[in-house]
Structure formats: structure tokens, C-alpha cells
Coordinates of C-alpha atoms in Angstrom, one line a residue:
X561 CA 0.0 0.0 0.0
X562 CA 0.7 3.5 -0.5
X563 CA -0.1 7.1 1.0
X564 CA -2.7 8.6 -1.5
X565 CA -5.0 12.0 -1.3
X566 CA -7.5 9.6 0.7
X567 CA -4.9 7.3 2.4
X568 CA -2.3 8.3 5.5
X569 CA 0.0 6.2 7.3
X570 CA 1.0 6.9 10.7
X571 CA 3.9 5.1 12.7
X572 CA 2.9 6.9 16.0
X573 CA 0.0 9.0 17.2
X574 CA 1.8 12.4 17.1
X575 CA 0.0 16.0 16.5
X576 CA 1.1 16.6 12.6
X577 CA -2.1 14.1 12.0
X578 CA -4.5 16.7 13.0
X579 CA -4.0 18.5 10.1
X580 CA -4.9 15.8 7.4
X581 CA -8.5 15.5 9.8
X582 CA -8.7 18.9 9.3
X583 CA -8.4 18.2 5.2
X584 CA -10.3 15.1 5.1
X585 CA -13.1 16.7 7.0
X586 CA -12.8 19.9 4.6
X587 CA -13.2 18.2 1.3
X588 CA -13.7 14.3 0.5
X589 CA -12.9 12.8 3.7
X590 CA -10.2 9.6 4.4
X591 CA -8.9 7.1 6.7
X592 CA -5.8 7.5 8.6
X593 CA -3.9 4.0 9.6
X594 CA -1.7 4.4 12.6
X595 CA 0.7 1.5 13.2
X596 CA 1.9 1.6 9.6
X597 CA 5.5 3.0 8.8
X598 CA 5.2 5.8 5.8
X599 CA 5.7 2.9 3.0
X600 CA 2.8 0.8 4.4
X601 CA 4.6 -2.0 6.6
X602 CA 2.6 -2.8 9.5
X603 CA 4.1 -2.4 12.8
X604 CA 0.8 -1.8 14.9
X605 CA 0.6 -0.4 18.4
X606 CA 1.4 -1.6 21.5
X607 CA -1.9 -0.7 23.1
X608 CA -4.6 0.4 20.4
X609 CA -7.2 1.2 23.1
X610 CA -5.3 4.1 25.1
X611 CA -4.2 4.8 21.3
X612 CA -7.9 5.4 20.3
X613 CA -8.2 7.4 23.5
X614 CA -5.4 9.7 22.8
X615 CA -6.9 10.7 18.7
X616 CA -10.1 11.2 20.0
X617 CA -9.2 13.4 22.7
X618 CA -6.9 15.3 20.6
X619 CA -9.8 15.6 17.8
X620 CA -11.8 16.9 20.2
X621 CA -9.8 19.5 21.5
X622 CA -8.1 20.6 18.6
X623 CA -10.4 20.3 15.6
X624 CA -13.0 23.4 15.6
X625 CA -15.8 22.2 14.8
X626 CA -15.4 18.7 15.6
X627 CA -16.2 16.7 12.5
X628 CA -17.9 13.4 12.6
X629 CA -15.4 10.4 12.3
X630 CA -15.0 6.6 13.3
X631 CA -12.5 4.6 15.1
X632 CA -11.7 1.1 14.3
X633 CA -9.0 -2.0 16.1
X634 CA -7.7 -4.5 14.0
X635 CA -7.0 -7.3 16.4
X636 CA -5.0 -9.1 14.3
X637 CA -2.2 -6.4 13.1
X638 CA -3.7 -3.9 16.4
X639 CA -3.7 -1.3 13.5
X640 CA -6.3 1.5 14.4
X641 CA -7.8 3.2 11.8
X642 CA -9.3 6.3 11.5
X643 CA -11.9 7.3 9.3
X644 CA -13.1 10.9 8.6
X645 CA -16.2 11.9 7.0
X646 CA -16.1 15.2 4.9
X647 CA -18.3 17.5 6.9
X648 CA -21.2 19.8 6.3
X649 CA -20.2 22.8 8.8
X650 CA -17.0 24.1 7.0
X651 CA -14.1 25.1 6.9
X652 CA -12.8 23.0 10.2
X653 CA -9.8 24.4 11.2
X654 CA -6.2 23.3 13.2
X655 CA -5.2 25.9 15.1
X656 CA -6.8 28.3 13.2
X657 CA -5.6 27.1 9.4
X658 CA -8.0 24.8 7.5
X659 CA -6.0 22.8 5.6
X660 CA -6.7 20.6 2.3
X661 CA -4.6 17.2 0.5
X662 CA -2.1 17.9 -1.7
X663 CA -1.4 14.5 -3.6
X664 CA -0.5 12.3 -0.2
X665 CA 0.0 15.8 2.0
X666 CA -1.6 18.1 4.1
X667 CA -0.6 21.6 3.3
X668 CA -3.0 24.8 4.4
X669 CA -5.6 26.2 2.0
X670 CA -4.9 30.1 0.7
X671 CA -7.2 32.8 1.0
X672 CA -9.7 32.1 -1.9
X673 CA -10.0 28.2 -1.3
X674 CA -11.2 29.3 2.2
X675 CA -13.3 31.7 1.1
X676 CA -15.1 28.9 -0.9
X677 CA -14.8 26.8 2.0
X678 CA -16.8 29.3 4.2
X679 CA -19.2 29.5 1.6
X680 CA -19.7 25.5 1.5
X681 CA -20.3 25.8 4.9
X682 CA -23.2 28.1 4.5
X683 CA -24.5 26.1 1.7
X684 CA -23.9 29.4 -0.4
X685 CA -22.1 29.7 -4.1
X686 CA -20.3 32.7 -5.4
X687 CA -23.1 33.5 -7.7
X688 CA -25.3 34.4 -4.7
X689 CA -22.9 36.7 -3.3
X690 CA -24.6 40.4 -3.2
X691 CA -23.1 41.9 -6.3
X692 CA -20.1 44.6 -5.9
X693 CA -21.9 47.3 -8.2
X694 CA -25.5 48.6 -8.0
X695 CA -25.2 50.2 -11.8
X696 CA -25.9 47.6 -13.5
X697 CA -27.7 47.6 -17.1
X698 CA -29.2 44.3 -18.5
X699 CA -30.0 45.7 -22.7
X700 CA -28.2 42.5 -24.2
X701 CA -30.1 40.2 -21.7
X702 CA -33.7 41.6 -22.4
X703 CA -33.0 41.9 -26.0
X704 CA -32.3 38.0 -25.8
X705 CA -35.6 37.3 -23.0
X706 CA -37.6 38.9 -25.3
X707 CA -36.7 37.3 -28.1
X708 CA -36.4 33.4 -26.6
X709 CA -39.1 33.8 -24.0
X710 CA -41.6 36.1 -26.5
X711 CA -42.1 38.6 -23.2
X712 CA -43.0 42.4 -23.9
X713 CA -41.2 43.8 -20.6
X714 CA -37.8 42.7 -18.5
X715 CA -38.8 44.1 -15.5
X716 CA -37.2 44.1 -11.8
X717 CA -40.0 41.3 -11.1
X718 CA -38.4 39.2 -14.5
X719 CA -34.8 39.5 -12.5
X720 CA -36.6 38.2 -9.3
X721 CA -37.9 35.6 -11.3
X722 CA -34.9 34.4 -12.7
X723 CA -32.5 35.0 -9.2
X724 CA -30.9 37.8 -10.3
X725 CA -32.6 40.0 -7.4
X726 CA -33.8 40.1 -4.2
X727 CA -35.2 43.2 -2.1
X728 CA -32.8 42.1 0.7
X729 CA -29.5 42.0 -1.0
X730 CA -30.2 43.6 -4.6
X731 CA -28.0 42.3 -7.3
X732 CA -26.2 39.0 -7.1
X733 CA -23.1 38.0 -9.0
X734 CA -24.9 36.3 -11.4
X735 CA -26.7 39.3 -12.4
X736 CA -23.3 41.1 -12.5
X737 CA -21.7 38.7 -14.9
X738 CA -25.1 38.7 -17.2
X739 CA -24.9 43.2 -17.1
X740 CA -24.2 44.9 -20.1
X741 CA -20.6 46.0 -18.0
X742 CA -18.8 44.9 -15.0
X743 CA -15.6 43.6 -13.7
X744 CA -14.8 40.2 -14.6
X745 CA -12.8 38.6 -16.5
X746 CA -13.5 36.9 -20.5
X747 CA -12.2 35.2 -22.9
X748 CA -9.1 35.4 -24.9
X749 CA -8.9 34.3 -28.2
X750 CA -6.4 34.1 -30.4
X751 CA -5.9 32.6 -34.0
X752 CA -2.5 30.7 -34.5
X753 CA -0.6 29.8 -37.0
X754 CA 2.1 27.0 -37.7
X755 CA 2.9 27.2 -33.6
X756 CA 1.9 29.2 -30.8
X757 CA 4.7 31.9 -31.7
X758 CA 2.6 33.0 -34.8
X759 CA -0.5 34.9 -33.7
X760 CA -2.5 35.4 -36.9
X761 CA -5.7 37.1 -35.4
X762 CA -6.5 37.9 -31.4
X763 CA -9.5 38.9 -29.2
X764 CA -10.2 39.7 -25.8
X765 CA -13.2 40.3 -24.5
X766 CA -13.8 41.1 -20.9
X767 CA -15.4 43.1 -18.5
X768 CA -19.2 42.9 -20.6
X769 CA -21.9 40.5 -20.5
X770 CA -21.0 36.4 -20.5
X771 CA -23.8 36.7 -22.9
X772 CA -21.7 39.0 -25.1
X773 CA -18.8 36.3 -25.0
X774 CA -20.6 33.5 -25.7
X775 CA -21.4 35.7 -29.1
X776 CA -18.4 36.8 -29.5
X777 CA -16.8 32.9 -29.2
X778 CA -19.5 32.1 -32.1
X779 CA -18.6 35.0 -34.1
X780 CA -14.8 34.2 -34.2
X781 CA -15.2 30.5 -34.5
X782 CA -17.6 30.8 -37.4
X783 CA -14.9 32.8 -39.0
X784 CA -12.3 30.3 -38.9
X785 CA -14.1 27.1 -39.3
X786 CA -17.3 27.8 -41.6
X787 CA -17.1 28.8 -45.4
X788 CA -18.5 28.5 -48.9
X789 CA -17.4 26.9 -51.3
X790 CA -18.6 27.0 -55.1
X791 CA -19.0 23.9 -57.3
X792 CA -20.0 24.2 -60.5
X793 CA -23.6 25.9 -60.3
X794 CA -24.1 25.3 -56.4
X795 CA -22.7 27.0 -53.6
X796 CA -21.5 25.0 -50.8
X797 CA -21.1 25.3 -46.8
X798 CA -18.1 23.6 -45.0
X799 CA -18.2 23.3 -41.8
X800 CA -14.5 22.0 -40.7
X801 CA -15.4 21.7 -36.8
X802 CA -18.9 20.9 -35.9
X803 CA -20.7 24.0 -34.9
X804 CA -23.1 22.4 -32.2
X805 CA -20.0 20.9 -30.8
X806 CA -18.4 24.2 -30.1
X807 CA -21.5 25.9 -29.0
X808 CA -21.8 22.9 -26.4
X809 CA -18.4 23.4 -25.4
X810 CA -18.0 27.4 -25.1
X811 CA -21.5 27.2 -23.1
X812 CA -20.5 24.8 -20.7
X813 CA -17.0 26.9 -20.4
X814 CA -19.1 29.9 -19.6
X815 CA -21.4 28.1 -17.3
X816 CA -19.1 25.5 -15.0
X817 CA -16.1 27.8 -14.7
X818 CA -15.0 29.3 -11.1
X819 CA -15.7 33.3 -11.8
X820 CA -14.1 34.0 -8.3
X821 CA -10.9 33.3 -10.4
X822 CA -8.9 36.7 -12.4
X823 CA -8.4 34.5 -15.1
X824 CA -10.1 34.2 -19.2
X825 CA -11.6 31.4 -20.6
X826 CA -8.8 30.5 -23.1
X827 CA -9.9 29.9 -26.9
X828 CA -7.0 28.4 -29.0
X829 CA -7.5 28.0 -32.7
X830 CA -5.2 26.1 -35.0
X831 CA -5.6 24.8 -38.2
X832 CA -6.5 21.5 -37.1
X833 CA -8.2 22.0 -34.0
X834 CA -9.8 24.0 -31.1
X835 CA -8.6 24.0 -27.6
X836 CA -11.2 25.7 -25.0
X837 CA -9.7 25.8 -21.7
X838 CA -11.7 27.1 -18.7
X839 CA -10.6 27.7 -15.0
X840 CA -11.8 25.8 -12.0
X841 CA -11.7 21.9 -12.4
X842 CA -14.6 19.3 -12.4
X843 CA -17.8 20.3 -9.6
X844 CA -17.4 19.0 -6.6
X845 CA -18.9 15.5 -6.5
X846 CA -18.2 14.9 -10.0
X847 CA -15.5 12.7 -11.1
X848 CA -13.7 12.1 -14.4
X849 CA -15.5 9.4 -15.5
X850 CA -19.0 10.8 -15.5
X851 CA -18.2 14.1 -16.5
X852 CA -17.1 11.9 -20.0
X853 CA -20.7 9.8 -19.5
X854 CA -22.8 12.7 -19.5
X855 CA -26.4 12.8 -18.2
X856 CA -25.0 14.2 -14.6
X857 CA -25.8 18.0 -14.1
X858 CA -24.0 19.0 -11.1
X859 CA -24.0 23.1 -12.1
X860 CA -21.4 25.0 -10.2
X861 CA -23.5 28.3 -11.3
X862 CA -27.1 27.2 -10.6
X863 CA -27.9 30.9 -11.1
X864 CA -26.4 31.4 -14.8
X865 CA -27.1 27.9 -15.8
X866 CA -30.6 28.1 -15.4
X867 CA -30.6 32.0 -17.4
X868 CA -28.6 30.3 -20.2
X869 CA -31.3 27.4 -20.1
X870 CA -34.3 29.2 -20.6
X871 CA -32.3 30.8 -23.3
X872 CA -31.6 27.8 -25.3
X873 CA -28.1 28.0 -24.7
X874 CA -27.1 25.1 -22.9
X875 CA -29.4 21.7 -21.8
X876 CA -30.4 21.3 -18.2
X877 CA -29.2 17.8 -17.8
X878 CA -25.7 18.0 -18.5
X879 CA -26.2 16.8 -22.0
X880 CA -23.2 18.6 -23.5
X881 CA -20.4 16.5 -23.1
X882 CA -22.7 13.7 -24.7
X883 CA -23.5 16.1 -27.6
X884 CA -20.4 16.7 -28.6
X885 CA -19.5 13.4 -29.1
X886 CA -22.7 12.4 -31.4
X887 CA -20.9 15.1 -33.5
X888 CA -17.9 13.2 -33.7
X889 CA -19.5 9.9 -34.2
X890 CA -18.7 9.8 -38.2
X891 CA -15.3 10.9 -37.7
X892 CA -12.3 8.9 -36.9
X893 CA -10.7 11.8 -34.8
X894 CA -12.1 12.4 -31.5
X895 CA -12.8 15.4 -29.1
X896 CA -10.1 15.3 -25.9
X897 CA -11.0 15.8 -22.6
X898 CA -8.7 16.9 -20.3
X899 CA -8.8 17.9 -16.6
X900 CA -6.8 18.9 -13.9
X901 CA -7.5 20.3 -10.2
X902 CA -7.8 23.6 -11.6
X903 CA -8.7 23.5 -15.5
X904 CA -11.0 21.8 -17.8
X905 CA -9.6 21.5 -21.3
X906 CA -12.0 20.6 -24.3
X907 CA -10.0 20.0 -27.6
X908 CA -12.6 20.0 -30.9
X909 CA -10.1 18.4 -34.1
X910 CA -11.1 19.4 -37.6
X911 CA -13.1 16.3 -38.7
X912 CA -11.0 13.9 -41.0
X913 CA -10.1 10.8 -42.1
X914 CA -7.9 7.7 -41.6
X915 CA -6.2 9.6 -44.7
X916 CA -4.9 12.4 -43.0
X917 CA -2.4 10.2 -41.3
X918 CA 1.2 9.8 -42.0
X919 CA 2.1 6.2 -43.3
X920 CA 4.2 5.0 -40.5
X921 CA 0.9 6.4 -38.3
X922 CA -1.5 5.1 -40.2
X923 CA 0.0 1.2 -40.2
X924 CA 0.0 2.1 -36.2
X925 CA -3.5 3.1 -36.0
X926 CA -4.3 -0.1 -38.1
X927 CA -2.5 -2.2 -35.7
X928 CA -4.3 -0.5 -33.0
X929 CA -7.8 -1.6 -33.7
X930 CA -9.6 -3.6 -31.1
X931 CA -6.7 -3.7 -29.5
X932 CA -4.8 -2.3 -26.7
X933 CA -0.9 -2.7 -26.5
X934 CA 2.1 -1.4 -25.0
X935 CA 4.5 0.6 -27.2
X936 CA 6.8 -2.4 -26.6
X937 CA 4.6 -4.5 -28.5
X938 CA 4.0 -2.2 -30.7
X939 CA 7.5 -1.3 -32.1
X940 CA 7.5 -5.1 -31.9
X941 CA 4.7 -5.9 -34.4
X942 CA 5.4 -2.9 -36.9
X943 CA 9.4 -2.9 -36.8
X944 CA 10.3 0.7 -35.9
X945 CA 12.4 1.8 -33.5
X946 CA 11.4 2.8 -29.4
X947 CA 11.7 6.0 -30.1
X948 CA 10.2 6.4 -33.7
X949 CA 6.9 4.4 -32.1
X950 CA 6.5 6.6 -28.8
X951 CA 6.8 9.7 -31.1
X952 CA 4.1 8.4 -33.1
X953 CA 1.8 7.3 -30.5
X954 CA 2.1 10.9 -29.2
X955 CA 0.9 12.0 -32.3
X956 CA -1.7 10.2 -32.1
X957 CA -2.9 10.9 -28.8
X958 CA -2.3 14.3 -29.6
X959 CA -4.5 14.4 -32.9
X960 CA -7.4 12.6 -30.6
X961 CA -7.2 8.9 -32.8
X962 CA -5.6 7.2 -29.4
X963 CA -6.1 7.0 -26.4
X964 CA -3.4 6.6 -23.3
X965 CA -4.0 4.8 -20.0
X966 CA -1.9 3.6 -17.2
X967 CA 1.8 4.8 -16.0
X968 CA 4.9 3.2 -16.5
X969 CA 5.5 -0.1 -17.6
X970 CA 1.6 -0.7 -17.6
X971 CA 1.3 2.3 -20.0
X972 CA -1.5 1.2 -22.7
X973 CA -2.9 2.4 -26.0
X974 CA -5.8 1.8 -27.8
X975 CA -8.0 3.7 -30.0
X976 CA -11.2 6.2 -29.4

């Protein structure tokens, strides 16, 4: 066994523990094994009652407010383990720090995760927040209520209706990000050439509506990746990237991203491809694997995701992942997904064919099919060199025909 984000060893029962309580009971919660040595051999402790005595006591005393958590003897090894449930009254603090995991250790949160924290606690979002300016202006958002609702007048009461306004606290955020003017940050967009050192065409747009960027996002990308082209008599319309598939993905980019964050939405166009990257990783709850299923909405802006609902903009059920990939389905090139603690990055290829491959990547990608193989094997089976075959498998991956699983030796590709 090894230490992990939801796994700590502990040889002896000393205070440093009280800190990874403090992170378990702050975000997903753990277990903490005393009696094992930090690369998992079990030693087990000489009297595991007073030892249970001694954590809870020291919980109790030192963990503000005391989170809920179990205490279990193994009478074989006489390991006692400690299990933490994340907690509902947030942040819980160690001597005044609340601290959170940081791969297998327990470090102390900064300012804005505790701010988030607080509001966790209080069953509150950032959207909710009373807004920072009272002159707000809402012209691009009635123009587009009238218009998908078929209303006469956005009134105060309409802003009521849709949370945008309360006669306690005024203006939220939400209603500050959807005014004509305010102080947040956009998107940046930027057309490049043959690398990212050739900037062909660039935009930002920020401090204005997130209604005004989604437009502006459509604008640009309909630019770039939409023509006509005459044959003959008719007159044609390419579309090189699917444009439901990039509506989908700038919406949800507007939509799930942390606006408590200084930072754009990032919009990266390249001949080939799209890259959309938004701040603030996956919502909490939500894991890798059904963020890619789909069919899970877990909003982090409840507020904004419902105004761009009843807009048509984006589908209540968390639909969008899924609907990008049905516009992928005739295409051997695939839409990434990639996500980190802090980023969600959507990559949207130009749709091609097996043709578009090298030869040396193309006898790969055949060799690939309904299989998955090591790059051992692979070099193996198609005689090119270690080196020659990792580079091409990177290619791959990197074009969206591969995919890449495990680490190491047990490193496996297979197709999309």
C-alpha cells in the first residue's frame, strides 16, 4: 500500500495528524492508519485502546468544529484506523488554518479556497454573493428574453424571477456577470498559425456580458471554421469543426467555470483543432469518468445555468459533453478531454479521415484496432524503433485517434 489523497499512514500518534483531519473533513474525507510506517509496513501499536483514546481526545480539543469520524482496532495487526467523513459545517480548522490534501500531503488552503470553503459551509455559491456594483444595465439580456421567451417587458420582477434580485441583498453576482458592464474577466482568443509563436488574429473580451462572449466565441469561430465553397452551379457550406459541438463546449465553459478566479476562458484555434480551456476543475462530487458519461448536471452556477437554459443556450441535464461526441460519431478523430484540479480543457479536431495520417501512423493506428498494446509491443509488431513508435503514438494521442492509459511499464494504447 501507498499514501494517496484519501490514504495516511501513521507510525505513532503524534499531532502533525490533525491536520490531514482537518483536510479530510474539509473536502472528500479519508482514513488515517496508525501502526503503519510511511511505505505501508505494518508495525501496529502496543496498546490500540489508550491509542484510540489519545486521537479522539486530541480531535476533540483541537479540531474546531469537531467533524464526525470513526475509530476502528484490528485485532490481528492492532492497526487502528481512522476514518473521517467530509463535513457539512466548513471550513474545520487546526489551530486556526484549514487545511486541504495535496497529492499524499496536508498543506493549508490560501485565502480564496477558504473563502469557498466558508461558503460551502453556508450552503452558499459565489453567484449568490450580493453583487459589488448597484449600476448595473441588463439591454443584451432583455433583447435575448424577449426574443427566446416572446415577453413584452424585463422588468425588476423578471430578475426576481430568474435570481438575479432580491429586495434584501439587490444584485447578485450572477446578475453582475449577465450586465451589459462589470468587472470580470473573459475570454481570450487568439488565432494561430504554424505554432503558438505565430499569432495570426487575437481577441479579448472582458469586463461585458457572459452573454456578449458567448457571441463573441460564435462570431470568431464561425470565421475560422465555416465557409463556402462554389462547385459548379451550387454553392456549398463547409463546416470544418462541428458548430453544435463548439456551441456545447463554449457554453459549458461559460457556465461551470470558477468566476471567483482573475483568469479568461482561453480559446486556441489552430488549423486542425480547437482547444477551449476554462478555469476551476470538475464540480465537486463529479468525477472524471461521469463528466465523460454525461447525463449528470451538477451546475457550479445554478444561477447562470438556469438564465442560459431558458435561453436555449445550454441543456439542463448535463447533455453537453454527450453532444459533442454524437458530432464526432462519423469521424475517426475524437474530441479530448482533459482535466486537472484547476482546468478543464476541451479539444474540438477538424473532422477527418484515416487519410490524413502519415504512413508510419497510419500502419499504427491499423495495428491498434480492437486492441490495446504497449509501445513495446508495438514497435514489436510494426518494426520501428522505441523511439520512432513513442513519437508516433504521441501523435496520435495528440491528434485525438488514441487514447493513453496507465503509468509506466503498464502504459496502454488503444484507439477512441
Amino acid at each position: 500500500m501507498r499514501e494517496t489523497r484519501n490514504l495516511e499512514f501513521k507510525e505513532q500518534v503524534t499531532n502533525t495528524f490533525l491536520k490531514t483531519v482537518s483536510a479530510f473533513a474539509n473536502y472528500d474525507g479519508g482514513e488515517i492508519l496508525f501502526g503503519l510506517t510511511d511505505d505501508g509496513n505494518v508495525k501496529g501499536m502496543a496498546d490500540p485502546e489508550r491509542v484510540c483514546l489519545d486521537i479522539e481526545n486530541k480531535i476533540n480539543d483541537s479540531i474546531d468544529p469537531v467533524p464526525e469520524y470513526t475509530l476502528n482496532i484490528n485485532e490481528r495487526t492492532s492497526v487502528v484506523t481512522l476514518k473521517v467523513i467530509e463535513g457539512l459545517h466548513k471550513p474545520y480548522f487546526y489551530k486556526s488554518k484549514a487545511y486541504r490534501r495535496n497529492d499524499s500531503a496536508s498543506i493549508p488552503v490560501d485565502r480564496l479556497e477558504l473563502e469557498r470553503l466558508i461558503l460551502e459551509g453556508q450552503n452558499r455559491s459565489f453567484e449568490e454573493l450580493p453583487a459589488c456594483r448597484r449600476d448595473l444595465s441588463f439591454q443584451l439580456l432583455d433583447e435575448k428574453l424577449k426574443k427566446a421567451l416572446n415577453i413584452k417587458t424585463v422588468n425588476l420582477d423578471t430578475l426576481k424571477t430568474l435570481e438575479l434580485y432580491s429586495d434584501e441583498n439587490g444584485y447578485n453576482q450572477a446578475a453582475a456577470l449577465l450586465a451589459d458592464n462589470n468587472d470580470f474577466s473573459g475570454l481570450d482568443m487568439a488565432r494561430f498559425g504554424d505554432s503558438i509563436s505565430i499569432i495570426l488574429d487575437r481577441e479579448t473580451c472582458e469586463h461585458v456580458s457572459i452573454l456578449k462572449l458567448y457571441d463573441q466565441a460564435m462570431q470568431m469561430y464561425r470565421k475560422y471554421y465555416q465557409y463556402e465553397q462554389i462547385k459548379g452551379s451550387y454553392r456549398e457550406s463547409i463546416v470544418m469543426i462541428p458548430e453544435e459541438a463548439f456551441r456545447e463546449a463554449i457554453a459549458n465553459a461559460i457556465v461551470h467555470r470558477t468566476w471567483d478566479v482573475k483568469a479568461h476562458i482561453n480559446v486556441s484555434m489552430f488549423s486542425d483543432r480547437i482547444e477551449i480551456t476554462s478555469p476551476g476543475g470538475l464540480p465537486k462530487g463529479m468525477d472524471k469518468e461521469a463528466y465523460l458519461r454525461g447525463g449528470i448536471s451538477m451546475l457550479r452556477n445554478r444561477i447562470i445555468g438556469s438564465v442560459f437554459f431558458r435561453l436555449h443556450l445550454i441543456e439542463r441535464f448535463g447533455t453537453g459533453v454527450r453532444r459533442i461526441k454524437e458530432e464526432y460519431m462519423d469521424s475517426k478523430i475524437k474530441p479530448v478531454f482533459d482535466m486537472t484540479e484547476n482546468t478543464i480543457k476541451i479539444t474540438l479536431p477538424v473532422k477527418e479521415k484515416e487519410s490524413s495520417l502519415t504512413e508510419d501512423e497510419n500502419r499504427v493506428y491499423q495495428l491498434l484496432k480492437g486492441r490495446e498494446m504497449p509501445s513495446s509491443a508495438i514497435s514489436e509488431a510494426v518494426g520501428f524503433g522505441k523511439n520512432k513508435t513513442v513519437d508516433i503514438l504521441k501523435a496520435l494521442v495528440k491528434k485525438g485517434y488514441a487514447n493513453v492509459s496507465g503509468k509506466g511499464r503498464g502504459t496502454r494504447y488503444s484507439l477512441k
